[in-house]
Coordinates of C-alpha atoms and ligand atoms in Angstrom, one line a residue:
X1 CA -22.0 17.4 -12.4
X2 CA -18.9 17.1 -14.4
X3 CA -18.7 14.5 -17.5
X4 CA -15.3 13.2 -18.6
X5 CA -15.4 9.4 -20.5
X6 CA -13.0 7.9 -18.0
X7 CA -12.5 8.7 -14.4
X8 CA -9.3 7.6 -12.9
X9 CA -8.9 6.9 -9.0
X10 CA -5.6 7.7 -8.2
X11 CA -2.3 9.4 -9.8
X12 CA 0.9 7.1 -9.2
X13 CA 2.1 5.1 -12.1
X14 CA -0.9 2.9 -12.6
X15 CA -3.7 6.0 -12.9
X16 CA -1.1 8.1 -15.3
X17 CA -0.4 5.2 -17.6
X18 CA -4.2 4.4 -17.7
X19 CA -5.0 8.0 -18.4
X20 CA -2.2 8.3 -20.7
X21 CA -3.3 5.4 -22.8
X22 CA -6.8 6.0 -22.9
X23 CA -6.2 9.9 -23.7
X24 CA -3.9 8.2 -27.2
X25 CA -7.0 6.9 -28.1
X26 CA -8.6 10.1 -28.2
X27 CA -11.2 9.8 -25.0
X28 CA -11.1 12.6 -22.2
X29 CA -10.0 11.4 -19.0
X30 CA -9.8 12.8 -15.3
X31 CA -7.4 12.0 -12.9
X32 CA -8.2 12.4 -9.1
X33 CA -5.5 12.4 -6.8
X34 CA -5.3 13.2 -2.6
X35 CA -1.5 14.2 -3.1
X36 CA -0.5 17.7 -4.1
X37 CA 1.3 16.3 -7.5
X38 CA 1.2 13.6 -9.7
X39 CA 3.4 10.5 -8.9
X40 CA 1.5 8.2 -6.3
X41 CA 4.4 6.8 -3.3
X42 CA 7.2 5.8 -5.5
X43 CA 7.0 8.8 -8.3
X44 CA 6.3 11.2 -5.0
X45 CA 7.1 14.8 -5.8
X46 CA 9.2 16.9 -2.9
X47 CA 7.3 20.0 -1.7
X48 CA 10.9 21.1 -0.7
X49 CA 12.8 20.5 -3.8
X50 CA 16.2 22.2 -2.2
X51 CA 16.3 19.7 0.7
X52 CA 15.0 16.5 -0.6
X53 CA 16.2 13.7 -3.0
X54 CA 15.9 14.1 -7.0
X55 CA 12.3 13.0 -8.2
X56 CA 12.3 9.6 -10.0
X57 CA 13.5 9.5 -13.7
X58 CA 10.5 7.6 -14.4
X59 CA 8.2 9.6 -12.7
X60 CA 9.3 12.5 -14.7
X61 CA 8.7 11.2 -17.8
X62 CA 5.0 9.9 -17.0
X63 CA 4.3 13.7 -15.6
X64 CA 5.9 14.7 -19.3
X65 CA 4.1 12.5 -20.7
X66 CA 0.6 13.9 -19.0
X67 CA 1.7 17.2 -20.2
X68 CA 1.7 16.8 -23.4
X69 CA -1.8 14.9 -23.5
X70 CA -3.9 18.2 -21.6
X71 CA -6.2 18.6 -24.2
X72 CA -7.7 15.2 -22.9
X73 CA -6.6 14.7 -19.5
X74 CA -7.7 16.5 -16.7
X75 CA -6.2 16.8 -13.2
X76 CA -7.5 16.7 -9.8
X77 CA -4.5 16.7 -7.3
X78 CA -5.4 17.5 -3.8
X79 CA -9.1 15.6 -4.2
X80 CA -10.0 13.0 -2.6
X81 CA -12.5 10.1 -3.8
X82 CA -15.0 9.3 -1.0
X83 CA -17.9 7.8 -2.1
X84 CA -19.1 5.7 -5.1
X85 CA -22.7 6.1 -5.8
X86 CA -25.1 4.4 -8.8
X87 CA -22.9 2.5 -10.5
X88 CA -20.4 5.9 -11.7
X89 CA -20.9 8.1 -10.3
X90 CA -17.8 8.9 -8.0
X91 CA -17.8 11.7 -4.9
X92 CA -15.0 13.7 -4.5
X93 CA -14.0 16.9 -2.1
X94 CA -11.6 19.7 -2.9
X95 CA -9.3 21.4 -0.6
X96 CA -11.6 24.2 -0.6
X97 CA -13.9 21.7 0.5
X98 CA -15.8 21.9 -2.4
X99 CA -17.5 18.8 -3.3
X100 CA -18.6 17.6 -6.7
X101 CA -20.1 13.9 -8.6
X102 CA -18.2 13.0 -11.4
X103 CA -20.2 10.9 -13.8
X104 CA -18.2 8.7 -16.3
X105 CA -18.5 6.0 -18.8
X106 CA -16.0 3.9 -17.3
X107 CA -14.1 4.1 -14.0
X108 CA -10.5 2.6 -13.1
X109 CA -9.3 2.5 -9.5
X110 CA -5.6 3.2 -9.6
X111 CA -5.6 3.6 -5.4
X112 CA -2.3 2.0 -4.5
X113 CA -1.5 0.3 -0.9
X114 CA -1.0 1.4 2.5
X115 CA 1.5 -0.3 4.6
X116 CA 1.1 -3.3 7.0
X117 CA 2.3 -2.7 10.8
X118 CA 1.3 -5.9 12.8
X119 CA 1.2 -4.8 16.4
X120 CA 3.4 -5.6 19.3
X121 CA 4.3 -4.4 22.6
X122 CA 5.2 -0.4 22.5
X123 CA 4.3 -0.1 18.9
X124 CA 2.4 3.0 19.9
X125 CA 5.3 5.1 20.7
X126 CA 6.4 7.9 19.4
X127 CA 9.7 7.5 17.3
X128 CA 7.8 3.8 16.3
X129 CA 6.6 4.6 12.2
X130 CA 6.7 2.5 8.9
X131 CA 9.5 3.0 6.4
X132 CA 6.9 4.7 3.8
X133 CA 6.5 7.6 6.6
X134 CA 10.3 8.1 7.0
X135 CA 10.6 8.0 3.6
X136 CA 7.8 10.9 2.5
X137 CA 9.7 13.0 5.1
X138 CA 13.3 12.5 3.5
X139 CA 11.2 12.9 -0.1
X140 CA 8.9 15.3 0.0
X141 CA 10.7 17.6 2.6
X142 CA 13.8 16.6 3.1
X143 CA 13.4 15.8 6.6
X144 CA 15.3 13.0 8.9
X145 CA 12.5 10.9 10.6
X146 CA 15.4 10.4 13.3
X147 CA 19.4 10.0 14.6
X148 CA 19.7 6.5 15.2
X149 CA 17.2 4.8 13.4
X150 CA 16.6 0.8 12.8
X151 CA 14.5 -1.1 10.6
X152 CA 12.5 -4.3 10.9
X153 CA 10.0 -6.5 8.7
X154 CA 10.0 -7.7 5.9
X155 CA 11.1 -7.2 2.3
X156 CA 13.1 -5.4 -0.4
X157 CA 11.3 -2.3 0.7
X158 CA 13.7 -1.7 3.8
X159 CA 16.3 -1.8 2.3
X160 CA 15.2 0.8 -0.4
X161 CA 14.5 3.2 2.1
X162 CA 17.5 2.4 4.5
X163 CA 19.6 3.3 1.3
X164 CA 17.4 6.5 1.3
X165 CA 18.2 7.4 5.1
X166 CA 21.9 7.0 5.0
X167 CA 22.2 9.0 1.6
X168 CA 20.0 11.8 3.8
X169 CA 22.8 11.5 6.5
X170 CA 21.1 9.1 8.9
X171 CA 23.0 7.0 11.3
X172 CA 20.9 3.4 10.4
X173 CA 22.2 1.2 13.4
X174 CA 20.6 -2.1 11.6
X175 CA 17.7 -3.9 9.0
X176 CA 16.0 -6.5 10.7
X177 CA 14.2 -8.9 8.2
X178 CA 12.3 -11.8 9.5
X179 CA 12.9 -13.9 6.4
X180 CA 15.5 -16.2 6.2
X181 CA 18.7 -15.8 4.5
X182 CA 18.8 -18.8 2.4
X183 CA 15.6 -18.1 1.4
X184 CA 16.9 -14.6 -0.1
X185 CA 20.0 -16.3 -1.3
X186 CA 17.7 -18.5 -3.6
X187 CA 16.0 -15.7 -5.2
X188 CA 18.3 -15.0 -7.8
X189 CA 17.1 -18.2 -9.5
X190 CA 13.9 -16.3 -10.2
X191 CA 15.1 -12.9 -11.4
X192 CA 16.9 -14.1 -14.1
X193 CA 14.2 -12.8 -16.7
X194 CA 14.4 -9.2 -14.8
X195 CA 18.4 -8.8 -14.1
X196 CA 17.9 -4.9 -13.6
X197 CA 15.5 -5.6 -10.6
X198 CA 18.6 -8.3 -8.6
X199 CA 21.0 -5.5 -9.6
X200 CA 19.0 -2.6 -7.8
X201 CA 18.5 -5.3 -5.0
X202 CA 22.5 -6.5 -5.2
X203 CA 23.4 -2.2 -5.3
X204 CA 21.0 -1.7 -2.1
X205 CA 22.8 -4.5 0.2
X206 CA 26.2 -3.2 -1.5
X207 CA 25.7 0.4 0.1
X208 CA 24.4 -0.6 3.2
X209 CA 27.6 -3.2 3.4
X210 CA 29.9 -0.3 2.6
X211 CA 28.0 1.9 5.1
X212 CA 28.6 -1.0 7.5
X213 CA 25.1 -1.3 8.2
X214 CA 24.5 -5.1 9.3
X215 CA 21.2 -6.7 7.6
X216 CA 20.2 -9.4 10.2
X217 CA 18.0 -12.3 8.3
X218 CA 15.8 -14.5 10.6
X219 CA 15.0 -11.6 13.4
X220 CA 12.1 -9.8 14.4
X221 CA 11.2 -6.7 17.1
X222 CA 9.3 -8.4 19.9
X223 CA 9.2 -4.9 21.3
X224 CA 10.0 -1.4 21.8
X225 CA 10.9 0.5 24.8
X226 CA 10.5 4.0 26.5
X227 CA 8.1 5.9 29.0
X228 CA 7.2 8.6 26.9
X229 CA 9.1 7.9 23.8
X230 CA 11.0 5.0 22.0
X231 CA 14.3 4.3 23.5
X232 CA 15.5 1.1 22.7
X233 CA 14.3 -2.0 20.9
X234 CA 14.2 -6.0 22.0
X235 CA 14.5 -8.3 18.6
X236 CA 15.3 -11.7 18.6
X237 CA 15.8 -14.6 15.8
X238 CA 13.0 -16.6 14.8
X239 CA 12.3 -20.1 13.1
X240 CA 10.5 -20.4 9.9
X241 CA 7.2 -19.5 11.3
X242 CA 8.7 -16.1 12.7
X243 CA 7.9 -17.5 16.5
X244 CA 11.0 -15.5 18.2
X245 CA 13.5 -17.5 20.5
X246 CA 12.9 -15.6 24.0
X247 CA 16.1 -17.0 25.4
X248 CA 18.3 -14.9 23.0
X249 CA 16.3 -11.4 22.9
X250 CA 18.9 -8.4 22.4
X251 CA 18.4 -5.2 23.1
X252 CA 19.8 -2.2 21.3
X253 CA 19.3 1.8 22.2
X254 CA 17.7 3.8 18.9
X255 CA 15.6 6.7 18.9
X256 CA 13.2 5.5 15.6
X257 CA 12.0 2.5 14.4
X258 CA 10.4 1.8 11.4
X259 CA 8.5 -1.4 10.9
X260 CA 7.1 -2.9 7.7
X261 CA 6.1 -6.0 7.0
X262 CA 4.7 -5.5 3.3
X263 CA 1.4 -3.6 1.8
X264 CA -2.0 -3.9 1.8
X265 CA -4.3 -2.9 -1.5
X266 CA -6.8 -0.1 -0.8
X267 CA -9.6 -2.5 -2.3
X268 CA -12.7 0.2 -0.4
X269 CA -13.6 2.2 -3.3
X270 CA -13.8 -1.5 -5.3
X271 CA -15.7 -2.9 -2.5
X272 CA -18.0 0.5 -2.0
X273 CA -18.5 0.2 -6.3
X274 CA -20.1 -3.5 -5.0
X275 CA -16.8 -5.2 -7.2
X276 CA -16.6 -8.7 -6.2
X277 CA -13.4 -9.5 -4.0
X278 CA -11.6 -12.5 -2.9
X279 CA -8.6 -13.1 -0.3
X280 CA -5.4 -13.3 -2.1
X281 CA -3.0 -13.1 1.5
X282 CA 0.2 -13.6 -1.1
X283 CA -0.6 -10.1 -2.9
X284 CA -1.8 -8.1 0.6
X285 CA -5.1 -9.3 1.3
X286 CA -8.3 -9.0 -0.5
X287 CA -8.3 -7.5 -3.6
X288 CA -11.1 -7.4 -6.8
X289 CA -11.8 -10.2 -9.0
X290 CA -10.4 -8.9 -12.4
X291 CA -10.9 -10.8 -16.0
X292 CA -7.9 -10.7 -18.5
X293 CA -8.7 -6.7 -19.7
X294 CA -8.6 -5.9 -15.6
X295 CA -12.5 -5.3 -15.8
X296 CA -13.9 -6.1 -12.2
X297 CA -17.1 -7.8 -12.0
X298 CA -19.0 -4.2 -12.1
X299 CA -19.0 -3.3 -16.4
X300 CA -17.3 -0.3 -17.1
X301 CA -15.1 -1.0 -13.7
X302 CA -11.4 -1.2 -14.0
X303 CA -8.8 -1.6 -11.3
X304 CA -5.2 -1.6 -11.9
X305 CA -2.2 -1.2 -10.0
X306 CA -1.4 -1.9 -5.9
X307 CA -5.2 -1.3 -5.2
X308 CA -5.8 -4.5 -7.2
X309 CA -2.6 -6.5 -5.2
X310 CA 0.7 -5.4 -4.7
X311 CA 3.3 -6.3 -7.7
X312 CA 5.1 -3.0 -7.2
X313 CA 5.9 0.4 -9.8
X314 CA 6.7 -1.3 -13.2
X315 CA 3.9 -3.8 -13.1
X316 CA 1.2 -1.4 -12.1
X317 CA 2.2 1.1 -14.8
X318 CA 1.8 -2.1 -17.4
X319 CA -1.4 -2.7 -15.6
X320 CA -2.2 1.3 -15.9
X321 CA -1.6 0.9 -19.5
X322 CA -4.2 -2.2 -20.2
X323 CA -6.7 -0.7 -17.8
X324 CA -6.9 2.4 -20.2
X325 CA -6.8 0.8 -23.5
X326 CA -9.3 -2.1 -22.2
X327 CA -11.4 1.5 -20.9
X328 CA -11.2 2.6 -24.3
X329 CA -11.8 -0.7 -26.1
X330 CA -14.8 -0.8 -23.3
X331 CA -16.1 2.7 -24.8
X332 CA -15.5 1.7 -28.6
X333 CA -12.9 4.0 -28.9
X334 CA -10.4 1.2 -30.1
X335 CA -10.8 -1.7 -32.7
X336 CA -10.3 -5.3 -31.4
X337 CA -7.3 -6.2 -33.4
X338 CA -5.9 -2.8 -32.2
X339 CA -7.0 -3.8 -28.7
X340 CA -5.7 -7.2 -28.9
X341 CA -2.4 -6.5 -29.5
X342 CA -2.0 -4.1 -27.2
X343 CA -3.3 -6.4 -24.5
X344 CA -0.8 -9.2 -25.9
X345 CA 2.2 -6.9 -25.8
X346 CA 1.5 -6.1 -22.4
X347 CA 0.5 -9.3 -20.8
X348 CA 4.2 -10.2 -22.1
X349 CA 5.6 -7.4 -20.2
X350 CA 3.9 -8.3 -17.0
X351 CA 4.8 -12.4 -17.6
X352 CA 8.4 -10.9 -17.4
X353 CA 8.0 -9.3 -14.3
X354 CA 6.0 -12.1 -12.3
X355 CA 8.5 -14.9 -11.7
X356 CA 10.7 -12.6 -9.2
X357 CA 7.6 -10.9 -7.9
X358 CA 5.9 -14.3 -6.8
X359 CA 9.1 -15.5 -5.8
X360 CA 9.1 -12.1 -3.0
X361 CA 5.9 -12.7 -2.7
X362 CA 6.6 -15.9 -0.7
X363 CA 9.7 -15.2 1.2
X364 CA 7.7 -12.2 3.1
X365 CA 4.6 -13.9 3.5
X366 CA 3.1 -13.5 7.1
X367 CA 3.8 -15.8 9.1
X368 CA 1.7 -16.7 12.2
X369 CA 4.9 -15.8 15.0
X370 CA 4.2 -12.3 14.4
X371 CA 0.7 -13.0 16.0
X372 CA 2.9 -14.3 19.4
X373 CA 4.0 -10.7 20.0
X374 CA 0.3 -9.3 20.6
X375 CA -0.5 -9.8 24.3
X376 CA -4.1 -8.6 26.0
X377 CA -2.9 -4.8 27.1
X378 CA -1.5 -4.5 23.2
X379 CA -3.3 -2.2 21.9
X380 CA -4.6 -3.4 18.3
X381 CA -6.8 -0.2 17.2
X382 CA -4.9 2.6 17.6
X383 CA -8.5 4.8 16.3
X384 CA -10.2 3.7 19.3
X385 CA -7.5 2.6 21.4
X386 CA -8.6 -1.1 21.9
X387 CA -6.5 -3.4 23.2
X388 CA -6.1 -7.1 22.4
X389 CA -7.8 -8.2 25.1
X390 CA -10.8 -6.4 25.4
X391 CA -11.4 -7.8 21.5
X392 CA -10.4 -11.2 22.4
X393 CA -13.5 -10.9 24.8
X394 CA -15.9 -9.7 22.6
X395 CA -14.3 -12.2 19.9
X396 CA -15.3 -15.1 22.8
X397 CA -18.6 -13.5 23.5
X398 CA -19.8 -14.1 19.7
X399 CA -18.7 -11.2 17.8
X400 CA -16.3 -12.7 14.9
X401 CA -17.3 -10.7 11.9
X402 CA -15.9 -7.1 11.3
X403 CA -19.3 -5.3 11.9
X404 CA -20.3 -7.2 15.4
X405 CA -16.4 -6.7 16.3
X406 CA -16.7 -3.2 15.9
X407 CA -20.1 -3.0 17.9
X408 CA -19.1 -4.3 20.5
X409 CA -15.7 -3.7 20.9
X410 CA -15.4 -0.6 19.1
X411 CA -12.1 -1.9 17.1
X412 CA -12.3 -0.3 13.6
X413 CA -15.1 2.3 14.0
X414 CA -12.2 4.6 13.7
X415 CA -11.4 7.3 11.3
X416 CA -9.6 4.9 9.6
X417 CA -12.8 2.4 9.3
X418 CA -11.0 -0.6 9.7
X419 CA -8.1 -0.1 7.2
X420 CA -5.4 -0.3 9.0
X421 CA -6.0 -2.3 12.1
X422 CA -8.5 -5.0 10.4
X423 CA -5.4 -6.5 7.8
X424 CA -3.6 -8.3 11.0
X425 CA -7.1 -7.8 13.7
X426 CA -8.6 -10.2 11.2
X427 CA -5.7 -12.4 11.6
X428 CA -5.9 -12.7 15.1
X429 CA -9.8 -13.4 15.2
X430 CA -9.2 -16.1 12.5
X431 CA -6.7 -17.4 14.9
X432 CA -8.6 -17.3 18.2
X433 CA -11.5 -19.1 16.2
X434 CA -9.3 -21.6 14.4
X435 CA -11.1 -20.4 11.1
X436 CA -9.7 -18.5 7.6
X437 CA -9.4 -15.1 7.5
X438 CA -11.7 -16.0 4.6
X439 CA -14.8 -16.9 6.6
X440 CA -13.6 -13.4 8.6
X441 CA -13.9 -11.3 5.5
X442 CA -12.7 -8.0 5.1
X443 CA -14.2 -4.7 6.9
X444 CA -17.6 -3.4 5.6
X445 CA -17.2 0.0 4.0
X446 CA -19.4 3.3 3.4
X447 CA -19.6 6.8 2.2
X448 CA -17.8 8.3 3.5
X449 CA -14.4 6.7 2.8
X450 CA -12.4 8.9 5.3
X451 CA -13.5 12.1 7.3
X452 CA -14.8 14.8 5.6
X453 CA -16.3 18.2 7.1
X454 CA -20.1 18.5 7.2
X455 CA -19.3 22.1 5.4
X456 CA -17.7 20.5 2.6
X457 CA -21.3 18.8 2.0
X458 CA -23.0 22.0 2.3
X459 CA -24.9 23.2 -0.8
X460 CA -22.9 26.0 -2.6
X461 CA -25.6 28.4 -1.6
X462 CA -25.3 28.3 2.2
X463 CA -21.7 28.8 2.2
X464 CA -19.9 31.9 2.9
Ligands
LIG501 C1 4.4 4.3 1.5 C2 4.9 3.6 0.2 C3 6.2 3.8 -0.2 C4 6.7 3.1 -1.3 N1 8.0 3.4 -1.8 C5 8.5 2.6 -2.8 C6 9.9 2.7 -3.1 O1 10.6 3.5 -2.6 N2 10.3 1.9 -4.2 C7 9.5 1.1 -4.8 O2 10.0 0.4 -5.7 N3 8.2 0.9 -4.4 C8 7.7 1.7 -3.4 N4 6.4 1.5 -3.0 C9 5.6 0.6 -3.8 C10 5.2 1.4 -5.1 O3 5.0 2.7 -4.7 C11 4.0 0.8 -5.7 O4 4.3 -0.5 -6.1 C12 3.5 1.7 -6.9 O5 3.6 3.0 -6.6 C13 2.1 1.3 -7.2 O6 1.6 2.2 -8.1 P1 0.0 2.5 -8.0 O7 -0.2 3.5 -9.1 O8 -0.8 1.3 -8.0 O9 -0.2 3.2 -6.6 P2 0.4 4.4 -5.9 O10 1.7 4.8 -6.4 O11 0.3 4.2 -4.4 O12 -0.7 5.6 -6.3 C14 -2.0 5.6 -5.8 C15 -2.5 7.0 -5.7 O13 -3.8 7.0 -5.4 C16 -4.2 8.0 -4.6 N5 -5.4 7.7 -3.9 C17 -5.7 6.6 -3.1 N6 -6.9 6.6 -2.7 C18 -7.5 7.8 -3.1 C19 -8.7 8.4 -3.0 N7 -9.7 7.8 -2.3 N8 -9.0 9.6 -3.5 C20 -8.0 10.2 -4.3 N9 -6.7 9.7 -4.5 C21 -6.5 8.5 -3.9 C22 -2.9 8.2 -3.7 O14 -2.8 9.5 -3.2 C23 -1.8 7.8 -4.6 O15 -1.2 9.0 -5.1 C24 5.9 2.2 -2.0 C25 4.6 2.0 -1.5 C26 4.1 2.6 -0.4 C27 2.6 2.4 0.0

């Protein structure tokens, strides 16, 4: 069993700037991460440097950073995290499928966010992905996800990566946000403590103006078309609630479209560690219950970051940075003046930052429309291909928590376990049974977190 005083759950900007601070303070730390680098989604390093975009400034400087702290931190890239067992003890696989127990003093899940796709009619088809897919290809390989490409959802995150496509050569025919544009026009009011954040909002619309890309506020993709493949797309406007206007649906010919609609924190491993959660819809969903040091209701349990609800790159590397030094204060490492000022300095830093977040937070709130577009031959888990309506049965028969859904319908016994269908599958059951998606709850989880091969379980003696 390997012994380091702080295990870290994930490398993007939260897990290096907890490891980074803890490592100051003289504890040894290890980092596990499933990618092949350092750098979690935003900080993501290419694996063809020649082709794709130069790595992130910032990201640079927290993999510096790292580099200069080896003697304390050590690095797991390529491992995944699959299990957390007695308290600390965290399971985690190789790539050689080797798979070890890391026992710690103190743990900090760093895991990040997946993206939210709500489904509609022909979402399944191929040339249909999210905007984070499209934009690993252009980063990491230097890849076009397509020729004529449109966007839809919500948030600044489209147009981030429709600035990304068009600077990899990408014909973007049009962004799609289901928001409002007054509502966006009113932002501004509540970025005037973080002016560099409107700028790289103001430079995005800028480009795609002077790329002539039209960004159409108040319209959503009620569906998308082809036999085989995507072929065109039918959006339409929508009122406040998102419910589309089905007298003025347009149609438009593209070969990919990426849809978005936000993130959703990766709360399992907090959930698997028995943290205490609660539903927070205007940060992703359900996320842990954190005091003011980011200590979950487990001791010795951090979480920082996306995995603890989405408030994007510079607020989870603040959060990164009080999730170490609260580890270390945690472990005795640090004094409590030392520890209080540190915590001060940085609850400032993240005050700064919350006014525009929350203020994004409620323009791209779901909106119950976007539950309109899911008819009974929709399918809504793609795992187990199970359509809306043969849910909607079992929902009517009884079965309106996560585990009897997924007995009898077989929705989220995937090898995704829920993650990805359940955010907007809960949704609809809360809807059907005019309840919360609170009473719903979110999916049960277990070892393992995602598949892993029976050989990687193996003892080291019967392999080979
Ligand atoms: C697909 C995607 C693309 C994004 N692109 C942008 C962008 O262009 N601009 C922008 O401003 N923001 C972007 N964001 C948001 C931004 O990346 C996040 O706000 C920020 O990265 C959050 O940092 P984090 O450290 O909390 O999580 P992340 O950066 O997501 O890092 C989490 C890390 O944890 C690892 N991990 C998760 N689970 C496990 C496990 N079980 N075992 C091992 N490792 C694990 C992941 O591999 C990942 O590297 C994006 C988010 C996503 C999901």
């Amino acid at each position: 069993m390997n012994h380091s005083s702080i295990v870290i759950i994930g490398g993007g900007p939260a897990g290096m700037s907890a490891a980074i601070a803890a490592a100051k303070q003289g504890l040894s730390c290890t980092i596990v991460d499933e990618g092949f680098a350092l750098g979690g989604q935003i900080y993501r390093k290419p694996t063809n440097p020649e082709r794709a975009p130069i790595p992130h400034p910032r990201g640079e400087q927290l993999r510096t950073e790292i580099a200069k702290l080896t003697q304390y931190i050590e690095i797991r890239n390529g491992h995944s995290a699959w299990g957390i067992f007695d308290g600390l003890r965290v399971a985690v696989t190789s790539p050689d499928e080797h798979t070890e127990l890391l026992q710690s003093q103190a743990l900090i899940l760093a895991p990040g966010a997946h993206e939210l796709v709500p489904p509609f009619p022909g979402w399944t088809l191929p040339g249909v992905m999210t905007p984070g897919a499209a934009q690993s290809l252009i980063k990491t390989m230097g890849v076009a996800p397509g020729k004529r490409v449109m966007l839809a959802g919500t948030g600044p995150f489209l147009l981030a990566v429709a600035c990304q496509l068009i600077d990899a050569g990408v014909h973007v025919v049009s962004v799609l946000e289901a928001s409002s544009r007054p509502a966006w026009l009113r932002l501004p009011l509540h970025g005037f403590r973080t002016p560099e954040i409107l700028v790289e909002g103001f430079l995005y619309l800028n480009k795609l103006h002077q790329s002539g890309v039209p960004v159409r506020y108040g319209r959503i993709v009620v569906s998308a078309q082809g036999e085989s493949e995507l072929n065109a797309v039918q959006h339409a406007p929508v009122n406040a609630e998102w419910f589309p206007d089905n007298n003025c649906i347009e149609t438009e010919r593209v070969d990919t479209l990426l849809v978005g609609y936000g993130f959703v924190p990766r709360n399992q491993l907090a959930q698997m560690a028995e943290c205490k959660l609660e539903f927070c819809p205007e940060v992703g969903g359900w996320i842990p219950i954190r005091d003011r040091n980011l200590s979950t209701s487990v001791a010795g349990i951090f979480a920082a970051g996306d995995g603890a609800g989405v408030t994007g790159s510079l607020a989870a590397a603040h959060e990164g940075k009080l999730a170490g030094i609260s580890a270390a204060f945690f472990l005795g490492a640090v004094d409590e003046a030392t520890f209080t000022a540190a915590r001060d300095s940085i609850e400032q830093k993240l005050s700064r930052l919350m006014p525009l977040r929350r203020a994004l937070d409620k323009i791209s709130t779901l909106q119950p429309g976007l539950m309109s577009l899911v008819r009974d031959d929709t399918l809504v888990c793609r795992c187990e291909e199970v359509t809306w309506g043969e849910a909607r049965e079992a929902v009517c028969a009884g079965s309106t928590t996560y585990r009897s859904l997924k007995i009898t319908s077989r929705a989220g016994m995937g090898a995704c376990q829920g993650r990805f269908c359940w955010p907007f599958l809960s949704r609809l059951v809360a809807a059907e049974e005019k309840c919360s998606v609170t009473d719903i709850g979110p999916p049960s989880v277990r070892p393992p977190l995602g598949p892993i091969t029976l050989g990687s379980l193996a003892p080291e003696s019967l392999k080979n």
